[in-house]
Amino acid sequence: MVWLDGKPTLVKTLAWPVDDPDLKRRGWNRKGWSVMDDQILFWRAFPLSENPRTVIYMANTTSARDTQADTITLERVAEVGYAAHSLVIVPAVGFVTAEWRSNFGVVFRAHSRTGEFLRERHCPAQAGYGGLSVLGPTVSLCVTSTDPILPNCKDVPFRYLHYRRLDYVAGHTPDFPNNLRAETIVTWNADSGDLRMVKIPHPSLEDITHDAQFQYISPNKIVLAGSLAFTPCGAVLCAFSADAEDEEPLMFYQGEHTDPDGISNYLGQTGTSTLGPIVVHNHDSGRRITIFKSELLLGDIPSFATSRDPPGMREVWNYPNDTRTLNFEVPFLSVAATRVLVYRQDERAERPIIFVLDFDQTLLATLLSKQPSERAEWNAQLVDSCAQVKVVTRRFNIAVDGEIWDAEYTWPQRAPPEWEAHLDTILKEDEDEDEYMDDSDSDDEVLPSGLEYDEAPEEHREPVPFGYVQTTLRLQGVIDARSLAITPHAILELPEPTKNGRVFYFD
């Protein structure tokens, strides 16, 4: 229950190694972060050097937690003799890299944590996109295979996909072919060396454009974030089988978007090596996200195609017991099991307001079972410690303009007058809370505190709706939430080139 307090139990500095020449080296390079459970990895590749190479730095937040030192250093642990295009931690192995070679394809390599070469595998491809996705000992990448392009897919506009190519260099890359389609997900087992190619279902490619953002949600099921390529536009989350190509994909549609160019084809990235019960679809350019139960995407919860324009899709707002559309932004790594790290930007204070949404339904039931006297006591404790918690089961949808649509009494039902009055009170309280924000440098001064139960009406509380517990985090001094990452035990503020980061522990 420590996370509910919103205040870290311990804070340590996350620092770069001192006087490392490759961190100070100027000139063009590739770089990136990988966070997995308690491990943090930063890599920097130098493709233009006389001897191309990649340098790897790592730290372990768990082993460093109980030491006397106030600083955790990203130690230089390895250097490999090629310039990687993507690199991720694979806990069972060490780390895995992907290197793109023109007219050859992708080369996957597995290394131990100290850089020892273990094995590699070549995958022929015309192009590779995005970053590596991890599940157990496997890594996956979206590619354009060497197969002929399907005739029905040639006219689908992939306006931004080329920016996701592994070999894209802003301002320097020559024009890429505009008829390539990212139609395959290649998965390599870094332990066994096995390689398999999974085709994105043809119906999806005919209607949907995407930016190579996908995740495995089970060993044989993949979700892909995309949007309709043609009018009426709208965001789509496609779930399809990695084993059965003839199995019909499940396509969940969000048609409520004011600007087709504002649709973002992203997923909330996870920093844990185990599968979680939720998937976060970041579909509205930082304005809205939708949280799905994995069971809905897996097909364990029945769903039906009801949309007419376009036909054959599942409309997200028809599943208020299995999805939540909320007006938040998500940072670099936003998902850890049942927890989702989100934020809103407070323009007046020029700072982010940061929250954790916990979709642990067991925790939710425990908090709902508290009696009025227990709730009052807990509220007093939260106020005294300047903490804020919301327990939410009321079902609603957030429209593009921020308007809240009630999902407890949907058309043609008519809400009871007392429920409409209750909603007016809630909206007024939210407006008052926004007015309370000021430009203080102290989280305790700028953020409201206390306990709020935002519950469904009495007649809709059994079974318990798909709800969440919202905790306001007190991360003193964080001014850019985009660089945050959540792990099972902590929030990471990743360091910048000239500035150290921090580890905020919550266990």
XYZ file of C-alpha atoms in Angstrom:
507
model
C 0.000 0.000 0.000
C 3.086 2.236 0.026
C 2.355 3.444 -3.522
C -0.942 4.897 -2.297
C 0.893 7.489 -0.235
C 2.344 8.996 -3.401
C 5.592 9.871 -1.657
C 8.823 7.979 -2.319
C 10.324 6.117 0.622
C 13.833 6.785 -0.686
C 15.425 8.891 -3.428
C 18.842 8.249 -4.958
C 20.744 10.047 -7.686
C 21.193 8.203 -10.989
C 24.535 9.401 -12.328
C 26.783 9.025 -15.331
C 30.289 7.618 -14.847
C 32.923 10.293 -14.324
C 35.261 11.244 -17.193
C 34.019 8.634 -19.642
C 35.367 9.757 -23.053
C 32.542 8.199 -25.058
C 29.903 10.114 -23.135
C 31.711 13.352 -23.975
C 32.327 12.426 -27.592
C 30.672 14.790 -30.048
C 29.395 14.054 -33.522
C 26.472 12.053 -34.799
C 25.601 8.861 -32.986
C 22.684 6.579 -32.180
C 21.581 6.107 -28.589
C 18.767 4.802 -26.481
C 17.476 3.444 -23.183
C 16.214 0.070 -22.082
C 14.564 -0.521 -18.695
C 13.563 -3.988 -17.578
C 12.448 -4.767 -14.024
C 15.331 -3.560 -11.831
C 17.879 -3.023 -14.624
C 18.620 0.187 -16.534
C 20.677 0.247 -19.723
C 21.928 3.159 -21.832
C 23.674 2.553 -25.128
C 25.498 4.767 -27.574
C 26.559 3.635 -31.062
C 29.205 5.319 -33.234
C 28.554 4.289 -36.865
C 30.856 6.929 -38.396
C 33.937 6.023 -36.376
C 36.890 4.419 -38.086
C 35.951 1.326 -36.113
C 32.154 1.336 -35.632
C 31.159 0.237 -32.160
C 28.494 0.412 -29.454
C 29.117 1.234 -25.801
C 26.790 -0.070 -23.077
C 26.183 1.322 -19.566
C 24.062 -0.421 -16.932
C 22.816 -0.076 -13.359
C 20.705 -2.206 -11.021
C 18.246 -0.292 -8.870
C 17.361 -3.179 -6.551
C 20.873 -4.151 -5.505
C 21.744 -0.477 -4.985
C 18.686 0.273 -2.882
C 19.949 -0.904 0.493
C 23.502 0.390 0.174
C 24.720 3.438 2.081
C 25.598 5.287 -1.122
C 23.296 8.117 -2.202
C 24.241 7.673 -5.864
C 23.673 4.873 -8.358
C 26.148 5.028 -11.223
C 25.493 3.810 -14.748
C 28.641 1.723 -15.073
C 30.279 1.036 -18.410
C 29.846 -2.734 -18.731
C 30.548 -3.593 -22.364
C 31.621 -2.493 -25.819
C 30.776 -4.379 -29.000
C 32.502 -3.970 -32.338
C 29.586 -2.780 -34.474
C 27.113 0.108 -34.451
C 23.755 -1.223 -33.271
C 20.460 0.266 -34.445
C 18.412 -1.000 -31.487
C 19.296 -2.619 -28.165
C 17.259 -4.041 -25.273
C 17.753 -5.860 -22.001
C 16.710 -9.525 -22.119
C 16.973 -10.644 -18.477
C 17.419 -14.346 -19.258
C 20.337 -13.594 -21.591
C 21.913 -10.183 -20.990
C 21.132 -7.867 -23.877
C 20.189 -8.228 -27.550
C 21.002 -5.908 -30.432
C 19.590 -5.385 -33.901
C 21.885 -4.096 -36.646
C 20.522 -3.072 -40.021
C 22.626 -3.774 -43.101
C 21.538 -2.341 -46.452
C 20.666 -4.960 -49.079
C 21.089 -7.643 -46.454
C 18.527 -7.250 -43.673
C 18.583 -7.347 -39.890
C 21.229 -9.101 -37.810
C 20.158 -10.040 -34.280
C 22.910 -10.689 -31.752
C 22.739 -11.881 -28.151
C 25.379 -10.873 -25.615
C 25.904 -11.592 -21.956
C 25.612 -8.708 -19.542
C 29.375 -8.112 -19.859
C 29.261 -8.074 -23.643
C 30.373 -11.637 -24.358
C 29.011 -12.714 -27.745
C 26.589 -15.641 -27.454
C 24.837 -16.125 -30.807
C 23.380 -14.311 -33.813
C 20.773 -14.733 -36.528
C 20.240 -13.009 -39.856
C 16.752 -12.055 -41.077
C 16.412 -11.015 -44.738
C 14.267 -7.887 -45.043
C 13.785 -4.802 -47.195
C 13.477 -2.508 -44.154
C 13.210 -2.634 -40.355
C 11.222 -0.268 -38.125
C 11.007 0.974 -34.561
C 12.553 -0.693 -31.557
C 12.840 -4.210 -30.246
C 9.997 -5.638 -28.171
C 10.810 -8.179 -25.433
C 8.869 -11.180 -24.155
C 10.794 -13.704 -22.074
C 13.882 -14.776 -24.068
C 12.485 -13.430 -27.360
C 12.856 -10.098 -29.144
C 10.626 -8.927 -31.979
C 10.877 -6.277 -34.682
C 8.507 -5.007 -37.357
C 9.975 -5.363 -40.882
C 9.167 -5.246 -44.565
C 9.867 -8.787 -45.665
C 11.266 -9.811 -49.046
C 7.822 -11.079 -50.120
C 5.966 -9.239 -52.922
C 3.707 -6.387 -51.795
C 0.046 -7.319 -51.754
C -1.899 -5.486 -54.506
C -4.617 -4.324 -52.090
C -2.006 -2.721 -49.809
C -0.099 -0.658 -52.374
C -2.314 2.411 -52.078
C -2.451 2.573 -48.265
C -0.611 5.757 -47.174
C 2.085 5.180 -44.542
C 2.932 8.847 -44.094
C 5.247 8.620 -41.100
C 6.527 5.054 -41.196
C 9.797 5.932 -42.919
C 10.741 8.079 -39.893
C 10.664 4.849 -37.890
C 13.113 3.010 -40.142
C 16.223 1.726 -38.422
C 18.385 3.408 -41.053
C 16.577 6.766 -41.016
C 18.838 9.740 -40.293
C 17.129 13.124 -40.073
C 18.396 15.460 -42.763
C 20.820 12.938 -44.235
C 18.888 9.885 -45.331
C 18.148 9.678 -49.085
C 14.572 9.214 -50.187
C 13.217 5.795 -49.290
C 10.838 3.815 -51.515
C 7.282 4.927 -50.793
C 5.639 1.607 -51.628
C 7.038 -0.446 -48.736
C 4.660 -1.858 -46.155
C 5.650 -3.021 -42.680
C 3.702 -6.282 -42.983
C 5.724 -8.723 -40.896
C 6.776 -9.106 -37.288
C 9.938 -11.155 -36.910
C 10.549 -12.840 -33.554
C 13.922 -14.253 -32.536
C 14.489 -16.472 -29.515
C 17.827 -15.301 -28.129
C 18.141 -18.473 -26.060
C 17.395 -21.158 -28.659
C 18.233 -19.166 -31.798
C 14.864 -19.936 -33.439
C 13.427 -17.321 -35.802
C 9.834 -16.973 -36.950
C 8.002 -14.538 -39.206
C 4.449 -13.469 -38.317
C 2.379 -11.802 -41.027
C 0.134 -8.914 -40.006
C -3.353 -9.962 -41.174
C -4.285 -8.843 -44.689
C -7.540 -7.072 -43.667
C -5.547 -4.860 -41.325
C -3.037 -3.889 -43.994
C -5.768 -3.030 -46.485
C -7.423 -0.437 -44.216
C -4.954 0.537 -41.505
C -1.774 2.570 -41.409
C 0.617 2.066 -38.501
C 4.019 3.109 -37.121
C 5.361 -0.323 -36.133
C 4.164 -0.060 -32.516
C 3.180 -3.543 -31.323
C 3.350 -5.810 -28.285
C 2.940 -9.470 -27.512
C 0.138 -9.824 -24.945
C 0.523 -13.602 -24.767
C 2.993 -16.027 -26.342
C 0.679 -16.319 -29.371
C -1.214 -12.999 -29.526
C -0.001 -9.588 -30.753
C -1.594 -6.125 -30.597
C -0.749 -3.435 -33.147
C -1.593 0.267 -32.773
C -2.818 1.962 -35.926
C -5.392 4.220 -37.537
C -7.756 4.056 -40.473
C -5.978 5.066 -43.648
C -9.114 6.534 -45.207
C -12.232 8.472 -44.210
C -13.754 8.387 -41.577
C -10.300 7.955 -39.980
C -10.095 7.052 -36.283
C -7.718 5.012 -34.135
C -7.622 1.215 -34.263
C -6.079 -1.358 -31.944
C -5.713 -4.649 -33.791
C -5.245 -7.944 -31.927
C -4.219 -10.937 -34.016
C -2.810 -14.435 -33.690
C 0.896 -15.137 -34.063
C 0.137 -18.781 -34.895
C -2.989 -18.937 -37.054
C -2.887 -16.648 -40.103
C -6.474 -17.536 -41.028
C -7.839 -16.403 -37.640
C -9.848 -13.199 -37.905
C -8.188 -10.271 -36.110
C -10.078 -8.312 -33.458
C -10.076 -4.621 -34.388
C -11.181 -2.109 -31.749
C -12.129 1.274 -33.156
C -11.991 4.784 -31.632
C -13.767 7.076 -34.067
C -13.943 10.154 -31.841
C -11.040 12.250 -33.186
C -11.295 15.832 -34.415
C -8.054 15.858 -36.406
C -6.975 12.791 -38.420
C -3.390 14.043 -38.271
C -3.676 14.121 -34.476
C -4.173 10.368 -34.183
C -1.095 8.725 -32.690
C -0.298 5.069 -33.322
C 1.404 4.270 -30.024
C 1.220 1.844 -27.145
C 2.177 2.428 -23.540
C 5.587 0.785 -23.190
C 6.297 -1.603 -20.338
C 9.418 -1.907 -18.222
C 8.669 -5.389 -16.884
C 9.559 -8.804 -18.279
C 6.258 -10.447 -17.361
C 2.922 -10.129 -19.117
C 0.434 -7.792 -17.472
C -3.372 -7.749 -17.382
C -3.755 -4.433 -19.248
C -2.726 -2.754 -22.507
C -2.467 1.031 -22.908
C -3.374 2.513 -26.302
C -1.951 6.038 -26.664
C -4.068 7.188 -29.596
C -4.801 10.902 -29.359
C -1.492 12.792 -29.560
C -1.010 13.088 -25.830
C -4.594 14.066 -25.057
C -6.248 10.714 -24.416
C -5.332 7.110 -23.725
C -7.448 3.973 -23.555
C -6.710 1.154 -21.126
C -7.874 -2.292 -22.246
C -8.227 -5.463 -20.256
C -5.899 -7.954 -21.961
C -8.710 -10.523 -21.736
C -10.788 -8.455 -24.168
C -7.959 -8.326 -26.709
C -7.171 -12.014 -26.237
C -10.776 -12.901 -27.021
C -11.418 -14.363 -23.573
C -14.126 -11.696 -23.111
C -16.661 -11.866 -25.971
C -16.817 -8.893 -28.337
C -18.729 -8.229 -31.532
C -18.200 -6.197 -34.680
C -20.879 -3.489 -34.655
C -19.435 -0.534 -36.565
C -21.077 0.517 -39.830
C -18.570 3.111 -41.028
C -16.121 1.467 -41.233
C -17.811 -1.927 -41.127
C -16.641 -4.941 -39.161
C -14.946 -3.273 -36.188
C -15.566 -3.314 -32.462
C -16.424 0.101 -31.056
C -14.410 0.713 -27.893
C -17.084 2.724 -26.100
C -19.384 -0.319 -26.228
C -17.161 -2.027 -23.645
C -17.259 0.190 -20.522
C -16.618 -2.846 -18.289
C -13.399 -3.732 -20.097
C -11.893 -0.410 -21.279
C -11.253 3.090 -19.916
C -10.681 6.188 -22.079
C -9.002 8.905 -19.986
C -7.423 12.316 -20.621
C -3.792 11.751 -19.683
C -0.397 11.678 -21.334
C 2.078 8.839 -20.872
C 5.881 9.103 -20.526
C 8.751 7.005 -21.914
C 7.886 3.810 -19.997
C 4.393 3.903 -18.575
C 3.233 0.371 -17.667
C 4.342 -1.959 -14.874
C 1.932 -4.864 -14.315
C -1.344 -3.214 -13.152
C 0.120 0.285 -12.733
C 0.117 3.013 -15.384
C 2.258 6.126 -15.005
C 0.495 9.188 -16.460
C 0.632 12.967 -16.246
C -1.096 16.188 -17.168
C 0.708 19.417 -17.893
C -0.206 22.302 -15.613
C 0.348 25.267 -17.930
C 0.111 27.887 -15.185
C 2.709 26.280 -12.982
C 4.726 25.106 -16.027
C 5.101 21.685 -14.483
C 3.577 18.238 -14.865
C 1.107 16.760 -12.396
C 2.054 13.083 -12.199
C -0.184 10.166 -11.236
C -0.165 6.394 -10.959
C -3.341 4.622 -12.015
C -3.522 1.153 -10.473
C -5.877 -1.263 -12.221
C -5.373 -4.008 -9.625
C -8.982 -5.095 -9.168
C -8.168 -6.883 -5.891
C -6.752 -3.653 -4.435
C -9.797 -1.811 -5.749
C -12.183 -4.245 -4.021
C -10.256 -3.917 -0.759
C -10.537 -0.124 -0.784
C -14.211 -0.256 -1.738
C -14.906 -2.510 1.250
C -13.794 0.165 3.727
C -16.595 1.351 5.993
C -17.468 5.078 6.275
C -15.530 5.408 9.534
C -12.466 3.776 7.944
C -12.715 6.057 4.929
C -12.924 9.120 7.150
C -9.866 7.994 9.121
C -7.910 7.312 5.939
C -8.919 10.702 4.522
C -7.583 12.434 7.639
C -4.290 10.571 7.291
C -3.969 11.554 3.636
C -4.710 15.217 4.354
C -2.212 15.213 7.204
C 0.505 13.777 4.948
C -0.462 15.952 1.937
C -1.387 12.896 -0.153
C -4.265 12.406 -2.591
C -6.053 9.195 -3.642
C -9.106 8.666 -5.846
C -10.956 5.346 -5.984
C -12.847 5.281 -9.274
C -15.532 2.874 -10.466
C -17.891 5.366 -12.127
C -17.922 4.659 -15.862
C -17.469 7.547 -18.293
C -15.761 8.445 -21.544
C -13.586 11.440 -22.348
C -14.354 13.111 -25.677
C -11.752 14.919 -27.775
C -12.648 18.307 -26.334
C -12.374 17.040 -22.764
C -16.122 16.690 -22.331
C -17.093 13.817 -20.046
C -19.802 11.481 -21.306
C -21.639 9.386 -18.753
C -21.408 5.632 -19.429
C -23.581 4.546 -16.503
C -26.833 5.523 -18.182
C -26.355 5.412 -21.945
C -28.935 6.238 -24.598
C -31.820 5.418 -24.690
C -31.684 5.185 -20.891
C -32.385 8.335 -18.921
C -30.295 9.027 -15.842
C -32.192 9.618 -12.586
C -32.231 13.295 -11.543
C -30.213 12.525 -8.406
C -27.447 10.959 -10.556
C -27.334 13.999 -12.837
C -27.052 16.236 -9.777
C -24.246 14.011 -8.460
C -22.355 14.337 -11.769
C -22.716 18.124 -11.642
C -21.165 18.084 -8.160
C -18.247 15.940 -9.319
C -17.532 18.197 -12.291
C -17.673 21.279 -10.075
C -15.224 19.689 -7.617
C -12.838 18.882 -10.459
C -13.006 22.492 -11.669
C -12.359 23.763 -8.139
C -9.396 21.398 -7.860
C -7.914 22.826 -11.058
C -8.362 26.354 -9.697
C -6.516 25.327 -6.540
C -3.317 24.662 -8.474
C -0.692 27.381 -8.142
C 2.875 27.975 -9.218
C 4.547 26.935 -5.981
C 7.760 24.949 -6.202
C 6.551 22.560 -3.516
C 4.381 19.573 -4.386
C 2.813 19.691 -0.937
C 1.679 23.272 -1.568
C 0.580 22.979 -5.192
C -1.292 19.674 -5.106
C -4.614 18.963 -3.399
C -4.834 16.225 -0.793
C -7.384 13.874 0.660
C -9.526 10.903 -0.348
C -12.247 10.732 -2.980
C -14.519 7.809 -3.823
C -15.912 8.299 -7.328
C -18.239 5.310 -7.463
C -20.852 3.943 -9.826
C -24.502 4.381 -8.792
C -25.754 1.926 -6.183
C -27.614 -0.253 -8.684
C -24.466 -0.624 -10.864
C -21.947 -1.658 -8.200
C -22.391 -5.420 -8.523
C -20.372 -6.844 -10.090
C -17.664 -4.281 -9.331
C -16.991 -2.228 -12.507
C -13.560 -2.155 -14.125
C -12.082 0.659 -12.064
C -8.787 2.030 -10.843
C -7.058 3.743 -7.944
C -5.468 7.092 -8.807
C -2.591 8.337 -6.676
C -0.997 11.755 -7.095
C 2.786 11.370 -6.947
C 5.031 13.792 -5.087
C 8.179 13.736 -7.222
C 9.865 16.905 -6.093
C 11.686 18.819 -8.814
C 10.527 16.848 -11.870
C 9.877 19.367 -14.636
C 9.751 17.057 -17.673
C 7.596 13.960 -17.213
C 8.396 12.605 -20.667
C 11.676 11.108 -19.418
C 10.068 9.153 -16.577
C 9.824 5.372 -16.423
C 7.950 3.095 -14.044
C 9.266 -0.223 -12.732
C 7.700 -2.633 -10.225
C 9.413 -0.826 -7.335
C 10.309 2.683 -8.435
C 9.881 5.689 -10.704
C 12.978 6.578 -12.714
C 13.900 10.052 -13.881
C 16.354 9.182 -16.624
C 19.455 11.375 -16.760
C 20.100 13.855 -19.552
C 23.497 14.340 -21.216
C 24.476 17.133 -18.813
C 22.220 16.308 -15.877
C 21.933 13.375 -13.510
C 18.645 11.588 -12.992
C 16.991 10.093 -9.918
C 15.421 6.895 -8.651
C 12.273 7.361 -6.566
C 11.624 4.173 -4.580
C 8.094 3.245 -3.536
C 8.587 -0.095 -1.766
